[in-house]
Amino acid sequence: MIINQLTIHEAHRLLETRQLSSVELTKACLERINQTEPRVRALVVITEELALRQAQKADQLIAEGDTHPLTGIPVIIKDNMCTKGIPTTCSSRMLENFVPPYDATVVEKLNGCGAVIMGKANMDEFAMGSSTEHSAFFPTHNPWDLTRVPGGSSGGSAVAVAAGETIYALGSDTGGSIRQPAGFCSVTGLKPTYGRVSRYGLVAFASSLDQIGPLTKDVADCAIVLNAIAGYDSRDSTSVPEQTPDYTQCLTADLNGLSIGVPKEYFVEGMQAEVETAMRAAINKLEELGARVEWEVSLPHTPYALAAYYIIAPSEAMANLARYDGVKYGFSYTDTDSMWEALEKTRQFGFGDEVKRRIMLGTYALSAGYYDAWYLKAQKVRTLIRQEFDQAFEKYDALVTPTSPTVPFKIGEKVDDPLQMYLSDVCTLPINIAGLPAISIPAGFADGLPIGMQIIGKPFGEETILKIAYAYEQATEWHKRRAGI
Ligand code: GLN
């Protein structure tokens, strides 16, 4: 048994029966971090002391009869979620020295479950990117091939799980940032329905699209973490006051009675042949498991999603990033007597190129004279896309697509070509535009590189997609492969 490679439910069983202590589990992960970090660079902060303290406390709680499935289990948090007393950098120079005075709701909830926080994960700066190369600090490497990207923006979180540095991680997803890195690293990643998980304490990128979700080693773990983080929060006005079910209850291996649609627009031009082959095989498997599959579903507005996203997300981002003015917090350029120069230089040195690009795009799209042509038009497209999904869900319980059109690409390959980089989220961003839940699970390999399958659900239909993902996982072995580093 390799302790750091355990899933949450496996580790929980061992903790509960006292065959393992949280301190042992935590030390195994810390040791693994020491081994692999020089090669993968998934983490921006390692909280060794805190982790060991929390592990000791968890062991005490377990001794006193605490049976929560997350008690004593190590977790890594993407570095855009506020952690009290622990740096929260968003992998940006702007927040390099920022230490929040409060915890994000999700962090508070995990701490309430007796979690062990191991550190903070590297990401594309302010979550803008698809490869984790836009981190202001260093790129993260894919454990399946160190010359390749792990996806992004939650690349650090996905790698930390895939490399066995942690038992699970949290990521955030604005246009694919949980699912695409999950696919690229062969782990499980879920983006919940918009409003399902509180965004309080998540550093905002595009507020109408952002959601926090789990990155785990299997589907059962994903359900356990979702149970812990989901639910209404009065501090997030967009969180939805809906009852949250127990997501572990829907995990059965039988898909009889479920209908699944395969939208043809997601099998895009330029898609890698191996990805398409793997998808067809995976969907056949779902059929074998009892689902009724409709292969030729059409969602004709899909091709406009990318353009709409790159108007809406930058527009919201430019408003959200206006707060970094060097006055209230974060980096501040002070070597001048001029207020305007201070403001300008703070942003010039504090933000990286991709962030500046988004701010310029958003400012342009919202400016007088262009608003109707760009922002308003994009919002109309958003409505059409959402309606199209609503119609599809009158007929199907879920939709299945590839998570990405390709396997992980080489580090450096797309970093100077924003459009190519943006295209790697072409299958994931429509889901954020419509606010739907979607999960990515391991569904094959091409020359040793991971392929992910995306399962999309109705609003608040997390149970259905978890069920489908679980059934597929139980019938396949992909999720059991571990990167050989
Ligand atoms: N890659 C997309 C972007 O750069 C999505 C990022 C995300 O989901 N945070 O905007």
CSV table of C-alpha atoms and ligand atoms in Angstrom, one decimal, residues 78 80 123-124 126-131 134 152-154 172-181 205-206 209-211 309-310 313-314 354 358 421-422 424-425 428-429 432, ligand 1:
chain,number,residue,atom,x,y,z
A,78,LYS,CA,-6.0,26.4,-5.2
A,80,ASN,CA,-7.2,31.8,-5.2
A,123,MET,CA,-2.5,28.3,-11.1
A,124,ASP,CA,-2.6,30.6,-14.0
A,126,PHE,CA,-6.0,35.1,-11.4
A,127,ALA,CA,-7.2,31.8,-13.0
A,128,MET,CA,-6.8,33.2,-16.5
A,129,GLY,CA,-5.4,30.4,-18.7
A,130,SER,CA,-5.5,26.8,-19.7
A,131,SER,CA,-1.9,25.6,-18.9
A,134,HIS,CA,0.6,32.1,-16.9
A,152,GLY,CA,-5.2,25.1,-16.2
A,153,SER,CA,-6.0,27.2,-14.5
A,154,SER,CA,-6.2,24.7,-11.6
A,172,SER,CA,-12.1,26.7,-9.4
A,173,ASP,CA,-13.7,26.7,-12.8
A,174,THR,CA,-14.7,29.7,-14.8
A,175,GLY,CA,-14.5,28.2,-18.3
A,176,GLY,CA,-13.0,24.8,-17.7
A,177,SER,CA,-10.3,25.3,-15.1
A,178,ILE,CA,-11.2,22.2,-13.0
A,179,ARG,CA,-12.3,19.9,-15.8
A,180,GLN,CA,-9.6,20.5,-18.4
A,181,PRO,CA,-6.7,20.0,-15.9
A,205,PHE,CA,-12.3,36.4,-11.9
A,206,ALA,CA,-15.6,36.4,-13.7
A,209,LEU,CA,-19.1,32.0,-14.3
A,210,ASP,CA,-16.8,31.1,-11.3
A,211,GLN,CA,-17.5,28.0,-9.3
A,309,TYR,CA,-17.1,33.7,-23.3
A,310,TYR,CA,-14.1,35.9,-24.3
A,313,ALA,CA,-15.3,36.8,-18.9
A,314,PRO,CA,-12.9,39.7,-19.6
A,354,GLU,CA,-2.5,37.6,-19.9
A,358,ARG,CA,-8.1,40.4,-20.4
A,421,MET,CA,-4.7,28.6,-25.9
A,422,TYR,CA,-8.3,29.7,-25.7
A,424,SER,CA,-8.3,24.3,-25.5
A,425,ASP,CA,-11.4,25.1,-23.5
A,428,THR,CA,-15.9,23.2,-21.3
A,429,LEU,CA,-16.8,26.9,-21.5
A,432,ASN,CA,-20.1,27.8,-17.5
B,1,GLN,N1,-9.1,28.9,-19.8
B,1,GLN,C1,-10.2,29.8,-19.5
B,1,GLN,C2,-9.8,31.2,-19.4
B,1,GLN,O1,-8.6,31.4,-19.5
B,1,GLN,C3,-10.9,29.3,-18.3
B,1,GLN,C4,-10.2,29.6,-17.1
B,1,GLN,C5,-10.9,29.2,-15.8
B,1,GLN,O2,-11.8,28.3,-15.9
B,1,GLN,N2,-10.6,29.8,-14.7
B,1,GLN,O3,-10.5,32.1,-19.1
